[in-house]
Coordinates of C-alpha atoms in Angstrom, one line a residue:
X276 CA 0.0 0.0 0.0
X277 CA 1.1 3.6 -0.6
X278 CA 0.3 7.1 0.4
X279 CA 1.7 10.4 -0.6
X280 CA 4.8 9.9 1.5
X281 CA 5.6 6.5 0.0
X282 CA 5.0 2.9 1.2
X283 CA 2.8 2.3 4.3
X284 CA 4.7 0.1 6.8
X285 CA 3.3 -3.0 8.4
X286 CA 3.7 -1.2 11.7
X287 CA 1.5 1.7 10.6
X288 CA -1.1 -0.8 9.4
X289 CA -1.0 -2.7 12.7
X290 CA -1.3 0.6 14.7
X291 CA -4.3 1.7 12.6
X292 CA -5.9 -1.7 13.2
X293 CA -5.2 -1.5 16.9
X294 CA -6.8 2.0 17.2
X295 CA -9.9 0.8 15.3
X296 CA -10.2 -2.2 17.7
X297 CA -9.7 0.0 20.7
X298 CA -12.3 2.5 19.5
X299 CA -14.8 -0.4 18.8
X300 CA -14.2 -1.9 22.2
X301 CA -14.8 1.5 23.9
X302 CA -18.0 1.9 21.9
X303 CA -19.2 -1.6 22.9
X304 CA -18.8 -0.6 26.5
X305 CA -20.6 2.7 26.0
X306 CA -23.4 0.9 24.1
X307 CA -23.9 -1.6 27.0
X308 CA -24.2 1.3 29.4
X309 CA -26.7 3.1 27.2
X310 CA -28.8 -0.1 26.9
X311 CA -28.9 -0.7 30.6
X312 CA -29.2 2.9 32.0
X313 CA -33.0 2.8 32.3
X314 CA -33.8 0.7 35.4
X315 CA -30.2 0.7 36.7
X316 CA -31.5 2.3 39.9
X317 CA -33.2 -0.7 41.6
X318 CA -35.5 1.3 43.9
X319 CA -39.1 2.0 43.0
X320 CA -40.0 -1.1 41.0
X321 CA -42.4 -4.0 41.8
X322 CA -40.7 -6.7 43.8
X323 CA -38.0 -4.5 45.2
X324 CA -39.9 -1.7 47.0
X325 CA -38.7 -0.3 50.3
X326 CA -41.2 -0.1 53.1
X327 CA -41.7 3.6 52.4
X328 CA -42.2 3.1 48.7
X329 CA -44.8 0.3 49.3
X330 CA -46.7 2.7 51.6
X331 CA -46.6 5.4 48.9
X332 CA -47.9 2.9 46.3
X333 CA -50.8 1.9 48.7
X334 CA -51.6 5.5 49.4
X335 CA -51.6 6.7 45.8
X336 CA -53.7 3.6 44.7
X337 CA -56.3 4.5 47.4
X338 CA -56.4 8.2 46.3
X339 CA -56.7 7.3 42.6
X340 CA -59.3 4.6 43.2
X341 CA -61.3 7.1 45.3
X342 CA -61.3 9.8 42.6
X343 CA -61.5 7.7 39.5
X344 CA -62.5 4.0 40.1
X345 CA -62.3 3.2 36.4
X346 CA -58.7 4.6 35.9
X347 CA -57.4 1.3 34.6
X348 CA -53.8 1.8 35.9
X349 CA -51.9 -1.1 37.2
X350 CA -49.5 -0.9 40.2
X351 CA -46.6 -0.8 37.7
X352 CA -48.2 2.2 36.0
X353 CA -48.7 4.0 39.4
X354 CA -45.1 3.4 40.2
X355 CA -43.9 5.0 37.0
X356 CA -45.8 8.2 38.0
X357 CA -44.4 7.9 41.6
X358 CA -40.8 7.6 40.3
X359 CA -41.3 10.5 38.0
X360 CA -42.3 12.7 40.9
X361 CA -39.8 11.1 43.3
X362 CA -42.6 9.5 45.4
X363 CA -44.1 12.9 46.4
X364 CA -47.8 11.9 46.8
X365 CA -49.3 15.3 46.2
X366 CA -47.3 15.9 43.0
X367 CA -48.0 12.3 41.8
X368 CA -51.7 12.5 42.4
X369 CA -51.8 15.8 40.5
X370 CA -49.8 14.3 37.7
X371 CA -52.0 11.2 37.4
X372 CA -55.2 13.3 37.5
X373 CA -54.0 15.5 34.7
X374 CA -52.8 12.5 32.7
X375 CA -56.2 10.7 33.0
X376 CA -57.9 13.9 31.8
X377 CA -55.5 14.1 28.8
X378 CA -56.1 10.4 27.9
X379 CA -59.9 11.0 28.0
X380 CA -59.5 14.0 25.7
X381 CA -57.0 12.8 23.2
X382 CA -57.7 9.0 23.4
X383 CA -54.3 8.0 22.1
X384 CA -55.1 4.3 22.0
X385 CA -58.0 5.1 19.5
X386 CA -56.1 7.3 17.0
X387 CA -56.9 6.1 13.5
X388 CA -53.6 5.5 11.7
X389 CA -55.1 6.8 8.5
X390 CA -55.1 10.3 10.1
X391 CA -51.3 10.1 10.4
X392 CA -50.5 8.6 7.1
X393 CA -48.9 11.5 5.4
X394 CA -46.1 11.2 7.9
X395 CA -45.4 7.7 6.7
X396 CA -45.9 8.5 3.0
X397 CA -43.3 11.2 3.3
X398 CA -41.0 8.6 5.0
X399 CA -40.9 10.5 8.3
X400 CA -41.5 7.8 10.9
X401 CA -41.6 4.1 11.6
X402 CA -42.5 1.9 14.6
X403 CA -40.2 -1.1 14.0
X404 CA -37.9 -3.6 15.7
X405 CA -36.6 -4.0 19.2
X406 CA -33.3 -3.1 20.8
X407 CA -31.0 -5.8 22.4
X408 CA -32.8 -5.6 25.7
X409 CA -36.3 -6.1 24.1
X410 CA -37.6 -2.5 24.0
X411 CA -39.9 -1.7 21.1
X412 CA -38.4 1.0 18.9
X413 CA -39.7 4.0 17.1
X414 CA -37.6 5.7 14.4
X415 CA -37.9 9.3 13.1
X416 CA -36.3 10.3 9.8
X417 CA -36.2 14.1 10.4
X418 CA -35.2 15.3 6.9
X419 CA -38.6 14.2 5.7
X420 CA -40.5 16.2 8.4
X421 CA -42.4 19.1 6.9
X422 CA -43.7 21.3 9.8
X423 CA -46.1 23.4 7.8
X424 CA -47.6 20.4 6.0
X425 CA -47.9 17.8 8.8
X426 CA -47.3 19.2 12.2
X427 CA -50.6 18.2 13.7
X428 CA -50.7 14.8 12.0
X429 CA -47.1 14.3 13.2
X430 CA -47.9 15.1 16.8
X431 CA -50.9 12.7 16.6
X432 CA -48.6 10.1 15.1
X433 CA -46.1 10.5 17.9
X434 CA -49.0 9.7 20.3
X435 CA -50.0 6.7 18.1
X436 CA -46.4 5.4 18.1
X437 CA -45.9 5.8 21.9
X438 CA -49.1 3.9 22.5
X439 CA -48.2 1.3 19.8
X440 CA -44.7 0.7 21.3
X441 CA -46.1 0.5 24.9
X442 CA -48.5 -2.2 23.8
X443 CA -45.8 -4.1 21.9
X444 CA -43.3 -4.3 24.8
X445 CA -41.7 -7.6 25.8
X446 CA -42.9 -9.2 29.0
X447 CA -41.3 -7.5 32.0
X448 CA -40.3 -4.5 29.9
X449 CA -41.7 -1.0 30.7
X450 CA -39.7 1.2 28.3
X451 CA -39.4 1.8 24.6
X452 CA -36.5 3.1 22.5
X453 CA -36.6 6.3 20.4
X454 CA -34.2 6.9 17.5
X455 CA -33.9 10.2 15.5
X456 CA -32.0 10.1 12.3
X457 CA -30.7 13.6 11.9
X458 CA -28.8 13.1 8.6
X459 CA -29.9 15.8 6.2
X460 CA -31.7 17.8 8.9
X461 CA -32.0 21.5 8.4
X462 CA -33.9 24.5 9.6
X463 CA -36.8 23.7 7.2
X464 CA -37.3 20.6 9.3
X465 CA -37.1 22.2 12.7
X466 CA -40.4 22.2 14.5
X467 CA -40.6 23.6 18.0
X468 CA -44.3 23.1 18.2
X469 CA -43.9 19.3 17.6
X470 CA -41.1 19.2 20.1
X471 CA -43.1 21.1 22.8
X472 CA -46.2 18.9 22.4
X473 CA -44.4 15.6 22.2
X474 CA -42.0 16.3 25.1
X475 CA -45.0 17.4 27.2
X476 CA -46.9 14.2 26.5
X477 CA -43.8 12.0 26.9
X478 CA -42.9 13.4 30.3
X479 CA -46.4 14.0 31.8
X480 CA -48.5 11.2 30.2
X481 CA -46.0 8.5 29.4
X482 CA -43.6 8.9 32.4
X483 CA -40.7 6.5 32.6
X484 CA -41.5 5.0 29.3
X485 CA -38.5 6.2 27.3
X486 CA -35.6 3.8 28.0
X487 CA -33.2 5.5 25.6
X488 CA -33.2 8.1 22.9
X489 CA -30.5 8.2 20.2
X490 CA -29.8 11.3 18.1
X491 CA -27.9 10.1 15.1
X492 CA -25.5 12.3 13.0
X493 CA -26.6 15.6 14.5
X494 CA -25.6 18.5 12.2
X495 CA -24.3 21.8 13.5
X496 CA -27.7 23.5 12.9
X497 CA -29.3 21.1 15.4
X498 CA -27.4 22.6 18.2
X499 CA -29.7 25.7 17.9
X500 CA -32.8 23.6 18.5
X501 CA -31.1 21.6 21.3
X502 CA -30.4 24.8 23.2
X503 CA -34.1 25.7 23.2
X504 CA -35.4 22.2 23.8
X505 CA -33.1 20.9 26.5
X506 CA -34.5 23.2 29.3
X507 CA -37.9 21.6 28.7
X508 CA -36.6 18.2 29.6
X509 CA -36.3 16.8 33.1
X510 CA -32.7 15.8 34.1
X511 CA -33.9 12.2 34.4
X512 CA -35.0 12.4 30.7
X513 CA -31.8 14.2 29.5
X514 CA -29.7 11.4 31.0
X515 CA -31.3 8.9 28.6
X516 CA -30.5 11.0 25.5
X517 CA -27.4 10.1 23.6
X518 CA -25.7 11.9 20.6
X519 CA -24.1 9.4 18.2
X520 CA -21.9 10.5 15.3
X521 CA -19.2 8.9 13.1
X522 CA -20.1 5.5 11.6
X523 CA -23.6 5.4 13.0
X524 CA -24.7 2.4 10.9
X525 CA -21.9 0.4 12.5
X526 CA -22.5 1.7 16.0
X527 CA -26.2 0.9 15.8
X528 CA -25.3 -2.8 15.6
X529 CA -24.2 -2.7 19.2
X530 CA -27.6 -1.6 20.2
X531 CA -29.9 -3.5 17.8
X532 CA -29.6 -6.7 15.9
X533 CA -29.2 -6.1 12.1
X534 CA -32.7 -7.4 11.3
X535 CA -34.2 -4.9 13.9
X536 CA -32.6 -1.8 12.1
X537 CA -34.3 -0.2 9.1
X538 CA -32.4 -0.7 5.8
X539 CA -32.0 3.1 5.5
X540 CA -29.7 3.0 8.5
X541 CA -27.7 0.0 7.4
X542 CA -29.8 -2.8 8.8
X543 CA -31.6 -5.7 7.2
X544 CA -35.0 -4.8 8.4
X545 CA -37.3 -4.9 5.3
X546 CA -40.0 -2.5 6.6
X547 CA -40.1 1.1 5.3
X548 CA -42.4 3.9 6.5
X549 CA -44.3 3.7 3.2
X550 CA -44.5 -0.1 3.3
X551 CA -45.8 0.1 6.9
X552 CA -48.6 2.5 6.2
X553 CA -49.6 0.8 2.9
X554 CA -49.8 -2.6 4.6
X555 CA -52.0 -1.1 7.3
X556 CA -54.1 1.4 5.3
X557 CA -53.6 0.7 1.6
X558 CA -52.2 3.1 -1.0
X559 CA -52.6 6.9 -0.5
X560 CA -55.7 8.5 -1.9
X561 CA -55.5 10.5 -5.1
X562 CA -55.0 14.3 -5.1
X563 CA -58.1 16.3 -4.4
X564 CA -59.9 17.7 -7.4
X565 CA -58.6 21.0 -8.8
X566 CA -55.3 20.7 -7.0
X567 CA -52.1 19.7 -8.5
X568 CA -49.5 17.4 -7.1
X569 CA -49.2 14.8 -4.4
X570 CA -49.0 17.4 -1.6
X571 CA -52.6 18.5 -2.2
X572 CA -53.6 15.1 -0.7
X573 CA -51.1 15.7 2.1
X574 CA -52.6 19.1 3.1
X575 CA -56.1 17.6 3.0
X576 CA -54.9 14.7 5.2
X577 CA -53.2 17.0 7.6
X578 CA -56.3 19.1 8.1
X579 CA -58.5 16.0 8.6
X580 CA -56.0 14.6 11.1
X581 CA -56.8 17.4 13.5
X582 CA -60.5 17.2 13.3
X583 CA -62.1 17.7 16.7
X584 CA -58.9 18.4 18.7
X585 CA -56.2 21.1 18.3
X586 CA -52.9 19.4 19.0
X587 CA -50.4 21.8 17.5
X588 CA -50.5 24.6 20.0
X589 CA -47.1 26.4 19.9
X590 CA -44.9 26.5 23.0
X591 CA -45.7 29.4 25.3
X592 CA -43.4 32.4 24.9
X593 CA -42.0 32.1 28.5
X594 CA -40.8 28.6 27.6
X595 CA -39.0 29.8 24.4
X596 CA -36.9 32.6 25.7
X597 CA -35.0 34.9 23.4
X598 CA -33.0 32.1 21.7
X599 CA -36.2 30.1 21.2
X600 CA -38.0 33.0 19.6
X601 CA -35.1 33.4 17.1
X602 CA -35.3 29.7 16.2
X603 CA -39.1 29.9 15.9
X604 CA -38.8 32.8 13.5
X605 CA -36.1 31.0 11.5
X606 CA -38.3 27.9 11.3
X607 CA -41.3 30.0 10.1
X608 CA -39.2 31.7 7.4
X609 CA -37.7 28.4 6.1
X610 CA -41.1 26.7 6.0
X611 CA -42.7 29.7 4.2
X612 CA -39.9 29.5 1.7
X613 CA -40.3 25.8 1.3
X614 CA -44.1 26.2 0.7
X615 CA -43.5 28.9 -1.9
X616 CA -40.9 26.8 -3.7
X617 CA -43.3 23.8 -3.7
X618 CA -46.3 25.8 -4.9
X619 CA -44.3 27.3 -7.8
X620 CA -43.5 23.9 -9.2

């Protein structure tokens, strides 16, 4: 072998190989820690409760049964809320009451998948596969997210996928895995409204359900969004979020078996977002009359997806801060430009 300086010595090849092996060994250890972080604290789970935790569970069960006898929450569910509020009974009861009201209003378990289908037809999301500890996974392909077209449908789809993944968990497993592919992500894909609504629901209505969250190949522009979004997240949630760059397709193999990874990310999984939705709901409907292009169907679908419930309320100004307002303005400008470019074609 040769390079500009001449022949590459056997020693150089061996050193390069050794560095690669060491880096891979280091990543394998990191991946193991990522997989097993959720639940690494043994306290607060059924079968290993302290006397005080058992009393808190008994008390919160009595309170919830008294206020809403048909709540349908198991002891494992109640413990997730207790852990999220550090076993503070008053805060836990308030959280559960708000969550039960949200479930009654949104009815996430009854969301018709057809109302979310534009997200899949665009290639934006996919519930598929399980990680190496048996957690059902959901994948988001962010370069295909179009905020102005699908924000409400995408929020609804996030609720659908969280419910789908929860119902698909392996026995004894309480958490799901979330993967965001940020390859090709730009400001035109940034959507603080989606982030605000999904983070709110994840933390307040699906507490302790996210076992790990992977952010793959984050571009520099993503740092702007992260500065705004991170303060919305509880420290317990932030600890489960991991940025992964470099050879992400190789690194994913330490967290998922190959057949549990979508082909777009180097796996052998044969399910695509488009294939998933077409298997469930059939081919997309034709464009509406007097409108040109595939996206006319998308706009119609997005409007229908929000029928009856407004889900895409923007984050309050006090949550955004000055940095968030700038990002929000940039997002609006990019989306307006994208819409103008699309309509002129």
